[in-house]
Amino acid sequence: MKFIPLLLIALFSLKTQAESPIAFAIHGGAGTITKANLTKEKEAEYRQKLTESVKAGYGLLKSGGTSEEAVIKAIQIMEDSPLFNAGLGAVFTWDGEHELDASIMRGQDKQAGAVAGVKHIKSPIAAAQLVMNKSEHVMLSGKGADAFAKENDLTTVDNSFFDTERRKRALEKVKQKLLKHDHAMNFSPDVVDYKFGTVGAVALDKNGNLAAGTSTGGMTAKRWGRIGDSPIIGAGTWADNQSCAVSATGHGEYFIRHHVAADICARVKYGKQSIQQAGDYVLHNVLSPEAGSGGVIILDAKGNIAMPFNSEGMYRASIDVNGNITVAIYGDE
Ligand code: ASP
């Protein structure tokens, strides 16, 4: 008789395990990414880095890590790679510097942290996490954020640490184009192709908790302390266990005005749409390639994944609840 309760406990724990799926997805930016403008070698490099990052985040979840930890881990791998517009390899501002933005949000308690326009923090996503966990605030900016990170022993670097030749050439090209137009800040896609390369991650851990994070250098040739959507909670990043987790990439001004990440999850929460329906609607009906080019990665509390975009391509990868991995770049994969 006394074995019956034990049996029940064993069955119950098997059931809870079966009911606790893990899933993970990342992006490395959206934009005019076509087979014609990516060499075979570069394409292989992107696929390799995306694979490394998605596997690292998923591996952490598998060994019992939290969704927050998995998001940080995967984003840091991309921040450290010159392939992406985040951390090392971030785009240049008009003045030839780097100003980095990042944010993170947890779905179980809606805690969030962000940094904007920082110049010296090696890992902006780690600084966003620090703001979330070690301060009373949600967003810190500029010099203050850099000082906060330093005081809390995050690694700081000279701004030139983020330089790469490729991004320097991109700045020169963009400046030439912009100066030809009357309005020096015409960022419309037909004037300038920005080659977005922001990075982001969304995770669902064994405890059923969602998290999302995003890190970026913003847009090439940005001026006057311009801040995009990436560090803005609700625009570039959102996580809520009751609906979904989202990380966005694209033309930030539109993503801010349409409150893209939170709007997608609101459609799921109140409109009872699936994440695919909500994401497709926002990317294709609210935004468009002309007015809000970009994409998002979305994950819900059941582990469903959606990765809609309205640009030609989006660097992306995911591992679903069955452990199946997808790594893709172009629109037709
Ligand atoms: N959303 C970013 C920004 O506007 C750029 C990007 O995603 O590539 O700053």
Short mmCIF file of C-alpha atoms and ligand atoms in Angstrom, two decimals:
data_model
loop_
_atom_site.label_atom_id
_atom_site.label_comp_id
_atom_site.label_asym_id
_atom_site.label_seq_id
_atom_site.Cartn_x
_atom_site.Cartn_y
_atom_site.Cartn_z
CA MET A 1 0.00 0.00 0.00
CA LYS A 2 2.74 2.43 0.94
CA PHE A 3 4.11 2.24 -2.60
CA ILE A 4 1.01 3.84 -4.04
CA PRO A 5 1.81 7.40 -2.88
CA LEU A 6 5.37 6.99 -4.14
CA LEU A 7 4.05 5.77 -7.47
CA LEU A 8 1.73 8.75 -7.64
CA ILE A 9 4.59 11.14 -6.90
CA ALA A 10 6.73 9.51 -9.59
CA LEU A 11 3.89 9.70 -12.13
CA PHE A 12 3.19 13.30 -11.19
CA SER A 13 6.81 14.34 -11.64
CA LEU A 14 6.95 12.55 -15.03
CA LYS A 15 3.83 14.44 -16.03
CA THR A 16 5.25 17.80 -14.93
CA GLN A 17 8.43 17.07 -16.83
CA ALA A 18 6.43 16.26 -19.94
CA GLU A 19 4.47 19.47 -19.45
CA SER A 20 7.55 21.66 -19.17
CA PRO A 21 8.85 22.14 -22.66
CA ILE A 22 11.90 24.28 -23.40
CA ALA A 23 12.40 26.26 -26.58
CA PHE A 24 14.76 28.92 -27.82
CA ALA A 25 15.13 31.32 -30.74
CA ILE A 26 17.55 34.03 -31.81
CA HIS A 27 17.92 36.61 -34.56
CA GLY A 28 20.94 38.42 -35.91
CA GLY A 29 19.15 41.24 -37.69
CA ALA A 30 16.89 41.72 -40.70
CA GLY A 31 17.41 43.67 -43.93
CA THR A 32 18.37 43.40 -47.58
CA ILE A 33 19.96 40.02 -47.16
CA THR A 34 19.88 38.12 -50.44
CA LYS A 35 21.95 35.35 -52.02
CA ALA A 36 23.26 37.96 -54.45
CA ASN A 37 24.80 40.14 -51.77
CA LEU A 38 26.18 37.47 -49.45
CA THR A 39 29.20 35.41 -50.52
CA LYS A 40 29.17 31.68 -49.84
CA GLU A 41 31.96 32.15 -47.28
CA LYS A 42 30.14 34.90 -45.40
CA GLU A 43 26.93 32.90 -45.45
CA ALA A 44 28.78 29.94 -43.91
CA GLU A 45 30.23 32.21 -41.21
CA TYR A 46 26.77 33.51 -40.31
CA ARG A 47 25.27 30.03 -40.18
CA GLN A 48 28.11 28.80 -38.00
CA LYS A 49 27.76 31.68 -35.51
CA LEU A 50 23.97 31.44 -35.39
CA THR A 51 24.26 27.70 -34.73
CA GLU A 52 26.81 28.26 -31.96
CA SER A 53 24.63 30.89 -30.31
CA VAL A 54 21.32 29.01 -30.51
CA LYS A 55 22.91 25.80 -29.24
CA ALA A 56 24.57 27.62 -26.33
CA GLY A 57 21.27 29.16 -25.19
CA TYR A 58 19.34 25.94 -25.63
CA GLY A 59 22.07 23.93 -23.89
CA LEU A 60 21.73 26.17 -20.86
CA LEU A 61 17.97 25.65 -20.77
CA LYS A 62 18.44 21.91 -21.11
CA SER A 63 20.73 21.78 -18.10
CA GLY A 64 18.19 23.69 -16.00
CA GLY A 65 19.33 27.27 -16.64
CA THR A 66 16.76 30.07 -16.59
CA SER A 67 15.36 31.77 -19.66
CA GLU A 68 17.13 34.96 -18.53
CA GLU A 69 20.51 33.19 -18.44
CA ALA A 70 19.94 31.58 -21.85
CA VAL A 71 19.06 34.93 -23.45
CA ILE A 72 22.19 36.56 -22.02
CA LYS A 73 24.46 33.70 -23.08
CA ALA A 74 23.27 33.59 -26.70
CA ILE A 75 23.31 37.37 -27.11
CA GLN A 76 26.83 37.67 -25.71
CA ILE A 77 28.11 35.18 -28.29
CA MET A 78 26.71 37.45 -31.02
CA GLU A 79 27.89 40.66 -29.31
CA ASP A 80 31.42 39.21 -29.37
CA SER A 81 31.22 38.43 -33.10
CA PRO A 82 32.08 41.17 -35.64
CA LEU A 83 29.40 39.73 -37.94
CA PHE A 84 26.61 41.45 -36.05
CA ASN A 85 25.67 45.02 -35.25
CA ALA A 86 26.02 44.64 -31.49
CA GLY A 87 29.08 44.90 -29.23
CA LEU A 88 32.21 44.34 -31.35
CA GLY A 89 31.21 45.17 -34.94
CA ALA A 90 28.52 47.69 -33.98
CA VAL A 91 27.78 50.35 -36.58
CA PHE A 92 29.33 53.84 -36.40
CA THR A 93 27.48 57.01 -35.52
CA TRP A 94 27.73 60.12 -37.72
CA ASP A 95 30.63 61.26 -35.53
CA GLY A 96 32.52 58.01 -35.97
CA GLU A 97 31.80 56.50 -32.57
CA HIS A 98 29.61 53.69 -31.27
CA GLU A 99 26.53 54.16 -29.08
CA LEU A 100 25.03 50.89 -27.97
CA ASP A 101 21.51 50.01 -26.83
CA ALA A 102 20.21 46.84 -25.14
CA SER A 103 17.28 45.56 -23.11
CA ILE A 104 16.02 42.45 -21.37
CA MET A 105 12.68 41.43 -19.88
CA ARG A 106 11.50 38.50 -17.74
CA GLY A 107 8.06 37.03 -18.32
CA GLN A 108 7.29 35.76 -14.82
CA ASP A 109 7.50 39.06 -12.94
CA LYS A 110 7.64 41.61 -15.79
CA GLN A 111 10.97 42.88 -14.54
CA ALA A 112 12.94 44.69 -17.20
CA GLY A 113 16.24 46.51 -17.67
CA ALA A 114 17.75 48.59 -20.46
CA VAL A 115 20.72 50.75 -21.38
CA ALA A 116 20.75 53.33 -24.17
CA GLY A 117 23.57 55.19 -25.88
CA VAL A 118 26.36 53.56 -23.89
CA LYS A 119 29.90 53.85 -25.21
CA HIS A 120 32.14 51.75 -23.02
CA ILE A 121 30.34 48.64 -21.81
CA LYS A 122 31.75 45.58 -23.54
CA SER A 123 28.49 43.65 -23.19
CA PRO A 124 25.48 45.99 -23.29
CA ILE A 125 23.07 43.09 -22.66
CA ALA A 126 24.90 42.33 -19.40
CA ALA A 127 24.44 45.98 -18.44
CA ALA A 128 20.72 45.78 -19.19
CA GLN A 129 20.52 42.71 -16.95
CA LEU A 130 22.36 44.59 -14.23
CA VAL A 131 19.91 47.49 -14.42
CA MET A 132 17.06 44.99 -14.09
CA ASN A 133 18.53 43.09 -11.15
CA LYS A 134 20.59 45.66 -9.28
CA SER A 135 18.78 48.97 -9.65
CA GLU A 136 15.42 50.53 -8.95
CA HIS A 137 15.21 51.63 -12.56
CA VAL A 138 14.28 50.22 -15.92
CA MET A 139 16.43 52.30 -18.26
CA LEU A 140 19.77 54.06 -17.81
CA SER A 141 21.43 56.08 -20.54
CA GLY A 142 24.74 57.50 -21.72
CA LYS A 143 27.49 58.39 -19.25
CA GLY A 144 25.41 57.44 -16.23
CA ALA A 145 24.80 53.95 -17.56
CA ASP A 146 28.48 53.52 -18.36
CA ALA A 147 29.38 54.62 -14.82
CA PHE A 148 26.77 52.31 -13.26
CA ALA A 149 28.20 49.35 -15.17
CA LYS A 150 31.74 50.23 -14.12
CA GLU A 151 30.77 50.62 -10.48
CA ASN A 152 29.26 47.15 -10.65
CA ASP A 153 32.41 45.64 -12.14
CA LEU A 154 31.22 45.02 -15.68
CA THR A 155 34.05 45.04 -18.23
CA THR A 156 34.45 48.46 -19.83
CA VAL A 157 36.50 49.22 -22.93
CA ASP A 158 37.65 52.13 -25.05
CA ASN A 159 35.03 53.06 -27.64
CA SER A 160 37.42 52.07 -30.46
CA PHE A 161 37.23 48.46 -29.20
CA PHE A 162 33.98 48.14 -31.20
CA ASP A 163 35.57 49.36 -34.50
CA THR A 164 35.64 47.18 -37.58
CA GLU A 165 36.78 48.10 -41.10
CA ARG A 166 33.56 46.83 -42.62
CA ARG A 167 31.40 49.17 -40.52
CA LYS A 168 33.76 52.09 -41.16
CA ARG A 169 33.31 51.63 -44.91
CA ALA A 170 29.53 51.41 -44.39
CA LEU A 171 29.57 54.76 -42.54
CA GLU A 172 31.46 56.45 -45.36
CA LYS A 173 29.00 55.10 -47.94
CA VAL A 174 25.94 56.08 -45.93
CA LYS A 175 27.29 59.59 -45.26
CA GLN A 176 27.93 60.16 -48.95
CA LYS A 177 24.38 59.09 -49.77
CA LEU A 178 22.79 61.12 -47.02
CA LEU A 179 24.70 64.27 -47.93
CA LYS A 180 23.39 64.06 -51.50
CA HIS A 181 19.86 64.50 -50.20
CA ASP A 182 18.39 67.79 -49.04
CA HIS A 183 17.48 66.37 -45.68
CA ALA A 184 20.66 65.01 -44.15
CA MET A 185 18.74 62.61 -41.96
CA ASN A 186 16.57 60.95 -44.55
CA PHE A 187 16.64 57.38 -43.31
CA SER A 188 14.06 56.06 -45.74
CA PRO A 189 15.06 52.65 -47.11
CA ASP A 190 15.25 53.84 -50.72
CA VAL A 191 17.91 56.37 -49.75
CA VAL A 192 20.03 54.18 -47.54
CA ASP A 193 20.30 50.45 -47.00
CA TYR A 194 21.31 50.16 -43.39
CA LYS A 195 22.14 46.46 -43.27
CA PHE A 196 20.50 45.96 -39.92
CA GLY A 197 22.36 43.46 -37.73
CA THR A 198 20.84 43.80 -34.32
CA VAL A 199 20.82 40.62 -32.22
CA GLY A 200 18.13 39.18 -29.97
CA ALA A 201 16.92 36.06 -28.20
CA VAL A 202 13.74 34.63 -26.69
CA ALA A 203 13.66 31.67 -24.31
CA LEU A 204 11.27 29.37 -22.47
CA ASP A 205 12.79 27.50 -19.53
CA LYS A 206 11.85 24.36 -17.59
CA ASN A 207 9.86 26.40 -15.09
CA GLY A 208 7.64 27.76 -17.84
CA ASN A 209 9.21 31.22 -17.68
CA LEU A 210 9.73 33.33 -20.78
CA ALA A 211 12.44 35.96 -21.32
CA ALA A 212 13.48 38.21 -24.20
CA GLY A 213 16.52 40.37 -24.90
CA THR A 214 17.89 42.59 -27.67
CA SER A 215 21.27 44.29 -28.24
CA THR A 216 22.33 46.69 -31.01
CA GLY A 217 24.59 49.44 -32.26
CA GLY A 218 21.50 51.09 -33.77
CA MET A 219 21.58 52.60 -37.24
CA THR A 220 24.64 53.61 -39.24
CA ALA A 221 25.29 57.37 -39.16
CA LYS A 222 22.77 58.05 -36.41
CA ARG A 223 23.17 61.49 -34.80
CA TRP A 224 22.15 63.62 -31.88
CA GLY A 225 21.96 60.71 -29.46
CA ARG A 226 19.31 58.93 -31.51
CA ILE A 227 17.87 55.89 -29.71
CA GLY A 228 16.02 53.14 -31.56
CA ASP A 229 13.46 50.58 -30.43
CA SER A 230 15.91 47.97 -29.12
CA PRO A 231 16.26 49.35 -25.57
CA ILE A 232 12.61 50.36 -25.35
CA ILE A 233 10.53 47.86 -23.42
CA GLY A 234 7.40 47.14 -25.43
CA ALA A 235 8.89 48.30 -28.73
CA GLY A 236 12.00 46.16 -29.30
CA THR A 237 11.70 43.69 -26.40
CA TRP A 238 8.81 42.22 -24.42
CA ALA A 239 8.14 39.15 -22.27
CA ASP A 240 5.01 38.13 -20.41
CA ASN A 241 4.32 34.54 -19.30
CA GLN A 242 0.61 35.13 -20.04
CA SER A 243 1.24 35.74 -23.73
CA CYS A 244 4.66 35.71 -25.34
CA ALA A 245 8.26 36.88 -25.58
CA VAL A 246 9.44 39.02 -28.50
CA SER A 247 12.72 40.49 -29.73
CA ALA A 248 12.57 42.81 -32.72
CA THR A 249 14.94 44.09 -35.37
CA GLY A 250 14.33 46.70 -38.02
CA HIS A 251 13.72 50.38 -38.63
CA GLY A 252 13.44 51.43 -35.00
CA GLU A 253 11.40 54.60 -35.44
CA TYR A 254 8.47 52.58 -36.79
CA PHE A 255 8.87 49.86 -34.19
CA ILE A 256 8.67 52.49 -31.45
CA ARG A 257 5.60 54.23 -32.89
CA HIS A 258 3.74 50.96 -33.32
CA HIS A 259 4.92 49.52 -30.01
CA VAL A 260 5.63 46.36 -31.97
CA ALA A 261 6.77 43.79 -29.38
CA ALA A 262 4.06 44.55 -26.83
CA ASP A 263 1.38 44.89 -29.52
CA ILE A 264 2.11 41.37 -30.79
CA CYS A 265 1.76 39.94 -27.28
CA ALA A 266 -1.40 41.99 -26.62
CA ARG A 267 -2.98 40.45 -29.72
CA VAL A 268 -2.10 37.03 -28.31
CA LYS A 269 -3.31 37.84 -24.79
CA TYR A 270 -6.52 39.76 -25.46
CA GLY A 271 -7.27 38.87 -29.06
CA LYS A 272 -6.55 35.16 -28.59
CA GLN A 273 -4.47 35.10 -31.75
CA SER A 274 -1.65 32.61 -32.22
CA ILE A 275 1.86 34.10 -32.16
CA GLN A 276 2.14 33.41 -35.90
CA GLN A 277 -1.11 35.26 -36.66
CA ALA A 278 -0.24 38.19 -34.41
CA GLY A 279 3.33 38.46 -35.73
CA ASP A 280 2.30 38.20 -39.38
CA TYR A 281 -0.39 40.82 -38.91
CA VAL A 282 1.91 43.35 -37.29
CA LEU A 283 4.80 42.79 -39.70
CA HIS A 284 2.69 42.84 -42.85
CA ASN A 285 -0.36 44.98 -42.04
CA VAL A 286 0.78 47.43 -39.40
CA LEU A 287 4.38 47.68 -40.67
CA SER A 288 5.61 47.25 -44.24
CA PRO A 289 8.95 47.12 -46.09
CA GLU A 290 8.48 50.83 -46.88
CA ALA A 291 7.26 51.88 -43.44
CA GLY A 292 8.86 49.68 -40.85
CA SER A 293 11.14 47.17 -42.52
CA GLY A 294 12.30 44.39 -40.20
CA GLY A 295 11.31 41.28 -38.31
CA VAL A 296 10.69 39.68 -34.94
CA ILE A 297 11.22 36.38 -33.15
CA ILE A 298 8.32 35.25 -30.95
CA LEU A 299 7.96 32.44 -28.43
CA ASP A 300 4.91 31.53 -26.35
CA ALA A 301 4.60 29.67 -23.04
CA LYS A 302 3.84 26.39 -24.84
CA GLY A 303 7.08 26.66 -26.77
CA ASN A 304 5.59 27.64 -30.14
CA ILE A 305 8.00 29.70 -32.23
CA ALA A 306 7.29 32.26 -34.97
CA MET A 307 9.86 34.36 -36.85
CA PRO A 308 8.01 36.67 -39.29
CA PHE A 309 9.74 39.48 -41.21
CA ASN A 310 8.85 41.81 -44.08
CA SER A 311 12.41 42.42 -45.26
CA GLU A 312 14.23 40.24 -47.77
CA GLY A 313 16.00 38.26 -45.14
CA MET A 314 16.58 37.84 -41.42
CA TYR A 315 19.42 35.98 -39.74
CA ARG A 316 17.60 33.60 -37.44
CA ALA A 317 17.79 30.24 -35.66
CA SER A 318 15.66 28.25 -33.28
CA ILE A 319 15.43 24.97 -31.38
CA ASP A 320 11.88 23.83 -30.80
CA VAL A 321 10.26 21.78 -28.03
CA ASN A 322 11.28 18.55 -29.79
CA GLY A 323 14.90 19.63 -30.02
CA ASN A 324 14.73 20.33 -33.78
CA ILE A 325 17.14 23.04 -34.92
CA THR A 326 16.47 25.55 -37.72
CA VAL A 327 19.07 28.01 -39.01
CA ALA A 328 17.96 30.33 -41.81
CA ILE A 329 18.85 33.59 -43.51
CA TYR A 330 16.80 34.21 -46.65
CA GLY A 331 13.11 34.75 -47.22
CA ASP A 332 12.53 31.45 -49.00
CA GLU A 333 13.92 29.06 -46.37
N1 ASP B 1 16.11 48.34 -34.44
C1 ASP B 1 17.44 48.87 -34.45
C2 ASP B 1 17.36 50.37 -34.32
O1 ASP B 1 16.52 50.98 -34.92
C3 ASP B 1 18.23 48.53 -35.67
C4 ASP B 1 18.16 47.11 -36.11
O2 ASP B 1 17.35 46.34 -35.64
O3 ASP B 1 18.95 46.76 -36.93
O4 ASP B 1 18.20 50.93 -33.66
#
